[in-house]
mmCIF file of N, CA and C in Angstrom:
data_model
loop_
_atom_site.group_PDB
_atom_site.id
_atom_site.type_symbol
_atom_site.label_atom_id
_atom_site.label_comp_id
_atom_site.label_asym_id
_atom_site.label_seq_id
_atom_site.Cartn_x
_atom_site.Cartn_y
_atom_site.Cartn_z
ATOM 1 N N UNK A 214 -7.573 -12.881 6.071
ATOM 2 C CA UNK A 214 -6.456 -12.142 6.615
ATOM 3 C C UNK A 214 -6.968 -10.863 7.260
ATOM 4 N N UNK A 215 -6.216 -10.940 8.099
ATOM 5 C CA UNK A 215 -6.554 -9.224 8.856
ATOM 6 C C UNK A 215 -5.890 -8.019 8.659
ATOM 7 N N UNK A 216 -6.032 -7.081 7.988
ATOM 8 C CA UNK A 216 -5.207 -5.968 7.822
ATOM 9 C C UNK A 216 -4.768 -5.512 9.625
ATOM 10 N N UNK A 217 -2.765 -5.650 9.453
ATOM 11 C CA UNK A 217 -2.475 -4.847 10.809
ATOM 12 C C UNK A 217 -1.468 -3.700 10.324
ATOM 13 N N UNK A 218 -1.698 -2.746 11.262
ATOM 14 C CA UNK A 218 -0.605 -1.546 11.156
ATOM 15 C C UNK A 218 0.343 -1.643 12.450
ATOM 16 N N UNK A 219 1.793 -1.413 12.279
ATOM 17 C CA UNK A 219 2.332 -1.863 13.077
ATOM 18 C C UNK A 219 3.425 -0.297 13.278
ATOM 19 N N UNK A 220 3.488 0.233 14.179
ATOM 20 C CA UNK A 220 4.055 1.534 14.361
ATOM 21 C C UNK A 220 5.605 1.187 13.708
ATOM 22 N N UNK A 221 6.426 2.283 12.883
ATOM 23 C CA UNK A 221 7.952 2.485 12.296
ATOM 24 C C UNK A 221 8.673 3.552 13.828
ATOM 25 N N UNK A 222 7.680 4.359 13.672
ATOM 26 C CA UNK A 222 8.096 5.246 15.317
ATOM 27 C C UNK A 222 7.016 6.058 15.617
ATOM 28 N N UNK A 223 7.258 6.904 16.641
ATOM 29 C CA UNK A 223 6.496 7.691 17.083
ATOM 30 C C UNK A 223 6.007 8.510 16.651
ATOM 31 N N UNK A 224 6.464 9.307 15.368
ATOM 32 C CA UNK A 224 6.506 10.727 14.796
ATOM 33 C C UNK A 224 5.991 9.948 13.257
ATOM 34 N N UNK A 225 5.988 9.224 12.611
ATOM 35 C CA UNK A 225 6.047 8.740 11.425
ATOM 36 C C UNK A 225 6.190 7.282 10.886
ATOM 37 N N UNK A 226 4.355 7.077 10.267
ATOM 38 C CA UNK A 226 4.843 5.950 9.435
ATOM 39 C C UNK A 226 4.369 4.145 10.460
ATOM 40 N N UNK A 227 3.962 3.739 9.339
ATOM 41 C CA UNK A 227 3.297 1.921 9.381
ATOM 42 C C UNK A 227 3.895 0.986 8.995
ATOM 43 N N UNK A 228 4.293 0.094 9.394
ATOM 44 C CA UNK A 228 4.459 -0.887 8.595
ATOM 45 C C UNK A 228 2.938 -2.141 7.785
ATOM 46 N N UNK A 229 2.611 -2.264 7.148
ATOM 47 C CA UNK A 229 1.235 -2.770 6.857
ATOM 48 C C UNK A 229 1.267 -4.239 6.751
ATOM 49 N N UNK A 230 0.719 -5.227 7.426
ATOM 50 C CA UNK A 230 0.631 -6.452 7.235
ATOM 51 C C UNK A 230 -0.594 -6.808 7.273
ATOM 52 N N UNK A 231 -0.794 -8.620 7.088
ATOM 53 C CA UNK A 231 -1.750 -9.087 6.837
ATOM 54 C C UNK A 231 -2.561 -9.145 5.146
ATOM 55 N N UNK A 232 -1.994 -8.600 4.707
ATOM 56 C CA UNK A 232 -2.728 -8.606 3.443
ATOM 57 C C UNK A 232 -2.099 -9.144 2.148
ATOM 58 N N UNK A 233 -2.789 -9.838 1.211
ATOM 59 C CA UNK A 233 -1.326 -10.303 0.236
ATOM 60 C C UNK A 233 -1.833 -9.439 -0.967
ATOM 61 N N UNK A 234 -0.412 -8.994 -1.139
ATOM 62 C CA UNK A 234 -0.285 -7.725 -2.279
ATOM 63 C C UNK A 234 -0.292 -8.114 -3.755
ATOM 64 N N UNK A 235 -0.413 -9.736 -3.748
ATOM 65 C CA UNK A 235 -0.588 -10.089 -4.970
ATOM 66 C C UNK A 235 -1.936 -10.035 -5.221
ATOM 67 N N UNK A 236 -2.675 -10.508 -4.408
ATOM 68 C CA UNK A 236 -3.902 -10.652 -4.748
ATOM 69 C C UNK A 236 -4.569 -8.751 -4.891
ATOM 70 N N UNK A 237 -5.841 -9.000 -5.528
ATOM 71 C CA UNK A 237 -6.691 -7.406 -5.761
ATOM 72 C C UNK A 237 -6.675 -6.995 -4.411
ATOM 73 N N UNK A 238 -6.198 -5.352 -4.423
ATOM 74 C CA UNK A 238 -6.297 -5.030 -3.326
ATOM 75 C C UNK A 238 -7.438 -3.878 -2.770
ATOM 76 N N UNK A 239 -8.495 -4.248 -3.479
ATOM 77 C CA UNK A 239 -9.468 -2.984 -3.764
ATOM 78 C C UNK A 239 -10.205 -3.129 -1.876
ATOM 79 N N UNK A 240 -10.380 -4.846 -1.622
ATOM 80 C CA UNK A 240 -11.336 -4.724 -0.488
ATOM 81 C C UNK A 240 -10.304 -3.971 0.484
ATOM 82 N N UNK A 241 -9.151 -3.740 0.464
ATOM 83 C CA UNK A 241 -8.318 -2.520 1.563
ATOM 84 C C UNK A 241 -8.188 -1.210 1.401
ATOM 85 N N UNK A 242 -8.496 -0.850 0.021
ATOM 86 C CA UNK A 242 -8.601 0.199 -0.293
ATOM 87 C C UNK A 242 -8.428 1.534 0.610
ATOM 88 N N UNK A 243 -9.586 1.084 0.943
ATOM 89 C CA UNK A 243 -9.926 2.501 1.936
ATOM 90 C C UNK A 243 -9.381 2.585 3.258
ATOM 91 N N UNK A 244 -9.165 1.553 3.732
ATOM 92 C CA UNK A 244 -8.461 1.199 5.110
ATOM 93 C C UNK A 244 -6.738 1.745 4.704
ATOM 94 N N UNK A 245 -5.962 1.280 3.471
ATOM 95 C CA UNK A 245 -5.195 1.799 3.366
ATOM 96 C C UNK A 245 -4.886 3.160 3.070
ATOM 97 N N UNK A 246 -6.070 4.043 2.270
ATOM 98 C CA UNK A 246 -6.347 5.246 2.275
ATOM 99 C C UNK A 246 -6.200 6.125 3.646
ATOM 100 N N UNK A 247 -6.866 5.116 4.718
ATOM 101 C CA UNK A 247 -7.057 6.156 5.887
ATOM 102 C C UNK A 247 -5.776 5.678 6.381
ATOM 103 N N UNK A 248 -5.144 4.930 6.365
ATOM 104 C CA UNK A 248 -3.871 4.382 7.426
ATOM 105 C C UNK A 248 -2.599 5.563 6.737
ATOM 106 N N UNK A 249 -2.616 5.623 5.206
ATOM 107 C CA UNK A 249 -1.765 7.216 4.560
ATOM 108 C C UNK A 249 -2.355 8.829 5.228
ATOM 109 N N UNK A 250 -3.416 8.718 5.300
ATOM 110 C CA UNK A 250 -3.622 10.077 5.914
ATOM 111 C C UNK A 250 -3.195 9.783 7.156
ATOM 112 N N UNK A 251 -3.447 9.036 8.233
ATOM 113 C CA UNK A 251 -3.282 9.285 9.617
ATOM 114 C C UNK A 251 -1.970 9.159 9.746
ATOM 115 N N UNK A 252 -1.277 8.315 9.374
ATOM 116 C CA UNK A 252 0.636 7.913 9.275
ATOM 117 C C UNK A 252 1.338 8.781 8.541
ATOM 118 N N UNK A 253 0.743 9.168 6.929
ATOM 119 C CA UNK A 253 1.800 9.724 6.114
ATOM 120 C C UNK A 253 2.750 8.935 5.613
ATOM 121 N N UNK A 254 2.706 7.628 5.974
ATOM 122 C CA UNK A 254 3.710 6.184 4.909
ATOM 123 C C UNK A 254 3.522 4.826 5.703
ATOM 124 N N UNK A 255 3.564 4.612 4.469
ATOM 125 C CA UNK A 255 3.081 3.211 4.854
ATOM 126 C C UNK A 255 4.129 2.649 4.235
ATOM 127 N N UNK A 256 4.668 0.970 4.878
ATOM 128 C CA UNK A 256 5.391 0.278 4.274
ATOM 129 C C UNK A 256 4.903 -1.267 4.242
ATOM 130 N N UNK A 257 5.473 -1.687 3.121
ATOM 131 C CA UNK A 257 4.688 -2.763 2.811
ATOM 132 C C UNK A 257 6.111 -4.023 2.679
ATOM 133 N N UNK A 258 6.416 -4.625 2.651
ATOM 134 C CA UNK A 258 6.864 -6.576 2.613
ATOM 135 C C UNK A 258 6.461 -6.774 2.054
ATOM 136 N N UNK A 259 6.749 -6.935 0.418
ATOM 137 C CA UNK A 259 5.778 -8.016 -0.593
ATOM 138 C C UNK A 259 7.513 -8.046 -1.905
ATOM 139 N N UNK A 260 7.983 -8.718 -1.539
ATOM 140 C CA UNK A 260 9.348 -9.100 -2.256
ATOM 141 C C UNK A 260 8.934 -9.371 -3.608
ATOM 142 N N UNK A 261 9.391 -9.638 -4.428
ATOM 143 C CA UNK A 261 8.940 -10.091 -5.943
ATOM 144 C C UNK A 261 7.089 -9.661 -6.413
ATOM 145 N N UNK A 262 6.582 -8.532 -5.876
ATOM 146 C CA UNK A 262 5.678 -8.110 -6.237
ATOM 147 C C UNK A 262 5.818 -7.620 -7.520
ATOM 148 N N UNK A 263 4.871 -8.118 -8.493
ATOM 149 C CA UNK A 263 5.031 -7.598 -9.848
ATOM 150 C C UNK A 263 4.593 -6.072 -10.067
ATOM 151 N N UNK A 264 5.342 -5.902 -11.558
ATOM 152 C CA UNK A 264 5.080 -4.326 -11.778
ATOM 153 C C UNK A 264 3.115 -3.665 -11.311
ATOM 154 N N UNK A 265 2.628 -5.213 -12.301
ATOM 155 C CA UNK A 265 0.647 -5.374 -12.652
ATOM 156 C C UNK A 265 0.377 -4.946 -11.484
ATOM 157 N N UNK A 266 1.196 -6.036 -10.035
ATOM 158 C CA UNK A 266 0.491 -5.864 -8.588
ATOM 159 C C UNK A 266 0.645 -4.160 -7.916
ATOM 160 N N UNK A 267 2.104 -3.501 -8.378
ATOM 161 C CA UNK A 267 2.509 -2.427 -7.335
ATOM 162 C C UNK A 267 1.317 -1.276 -8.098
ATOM 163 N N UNK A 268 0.931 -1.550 -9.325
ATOM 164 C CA UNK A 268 0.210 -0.771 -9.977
ATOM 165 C C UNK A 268 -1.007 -0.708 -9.601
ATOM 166 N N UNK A 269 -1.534 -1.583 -9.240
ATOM 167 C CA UNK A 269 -3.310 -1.907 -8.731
ATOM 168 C C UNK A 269 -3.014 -1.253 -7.522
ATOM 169 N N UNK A 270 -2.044 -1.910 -6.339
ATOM 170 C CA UNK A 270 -1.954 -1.163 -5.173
ATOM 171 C C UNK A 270 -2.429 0.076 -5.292
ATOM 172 N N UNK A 271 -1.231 1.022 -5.767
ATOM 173 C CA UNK A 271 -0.926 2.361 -6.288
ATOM 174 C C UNK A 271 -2.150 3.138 -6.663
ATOM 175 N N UNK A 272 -3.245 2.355 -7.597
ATOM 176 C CA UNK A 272 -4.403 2.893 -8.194
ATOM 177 C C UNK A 272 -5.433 3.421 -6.954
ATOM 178 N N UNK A 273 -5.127 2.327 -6.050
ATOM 179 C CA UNK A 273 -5.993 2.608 -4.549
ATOM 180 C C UNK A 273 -6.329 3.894 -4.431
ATOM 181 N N UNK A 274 -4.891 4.576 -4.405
ATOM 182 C CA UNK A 274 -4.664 5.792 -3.578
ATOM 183 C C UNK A 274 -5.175 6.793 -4.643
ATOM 184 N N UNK A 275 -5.065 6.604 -5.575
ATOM 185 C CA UNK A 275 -5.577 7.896 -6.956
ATOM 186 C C UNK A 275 -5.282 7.253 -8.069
ATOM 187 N N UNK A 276 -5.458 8.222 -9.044
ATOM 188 C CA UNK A 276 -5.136 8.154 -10.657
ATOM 189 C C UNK A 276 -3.505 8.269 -10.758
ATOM 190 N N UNK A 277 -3.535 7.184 -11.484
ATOM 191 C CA UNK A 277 -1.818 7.608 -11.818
ATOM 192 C C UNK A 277 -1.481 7.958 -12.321
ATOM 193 N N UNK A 278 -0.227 8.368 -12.801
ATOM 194 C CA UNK A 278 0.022 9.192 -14.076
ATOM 195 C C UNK A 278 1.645 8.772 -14.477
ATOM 196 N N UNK A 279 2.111 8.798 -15.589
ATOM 197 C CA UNK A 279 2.656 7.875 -16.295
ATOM 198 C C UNK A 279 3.833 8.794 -16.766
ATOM 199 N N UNK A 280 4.637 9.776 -15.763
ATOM 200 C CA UNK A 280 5.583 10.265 -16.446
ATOM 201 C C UNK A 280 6.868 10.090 -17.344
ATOM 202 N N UNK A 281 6.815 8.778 -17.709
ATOM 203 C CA UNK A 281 8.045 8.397 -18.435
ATOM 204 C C UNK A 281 7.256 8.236 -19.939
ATOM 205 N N UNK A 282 5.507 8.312 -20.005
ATOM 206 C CA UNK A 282 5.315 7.925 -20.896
ATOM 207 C C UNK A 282 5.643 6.891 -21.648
ATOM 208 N N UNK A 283 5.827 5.347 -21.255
ATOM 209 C CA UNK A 283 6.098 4.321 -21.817
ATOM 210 C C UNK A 283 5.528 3.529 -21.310
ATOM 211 N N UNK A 284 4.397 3.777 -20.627
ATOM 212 C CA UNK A 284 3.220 2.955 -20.001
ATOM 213 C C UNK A 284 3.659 1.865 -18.963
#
């Protein structure tokens, strides 16, 4: 699969395709790293993505942190 970024508008924001969000998403990592700095949001299409998957995503970008405390 090919990671694509697909413009939301002019001023703000990606839509992100090509990639399946179930699977590990470490080999995008960084591509998605740089596509948040240059855009500032990214949006993703992955319907019934599990809690496990939005969490690995999520880890990409940094350390998370767990404010409800209930893991």
């Amino acid at each position: 699969m090919t990671l694509e970024a697909v413009p939301l508008s002019d001023a703000l924001g990606v839509e992100v395709r090509g990639i399946d969000l179930h699977e590990d998403p470490e080999p995008w990592a960084a591509d998605l790293r740089a596509l948040l700095a240059r855009h500032r949001l990214l949006r993703f299409r992955a319907p019934g993505l599990s809690a496990e998957a939005q969490l690995r995503l999520l880890a990409g970008f940094g350390p998370l942190l767990d404010e409800s405390f209930d893991g």
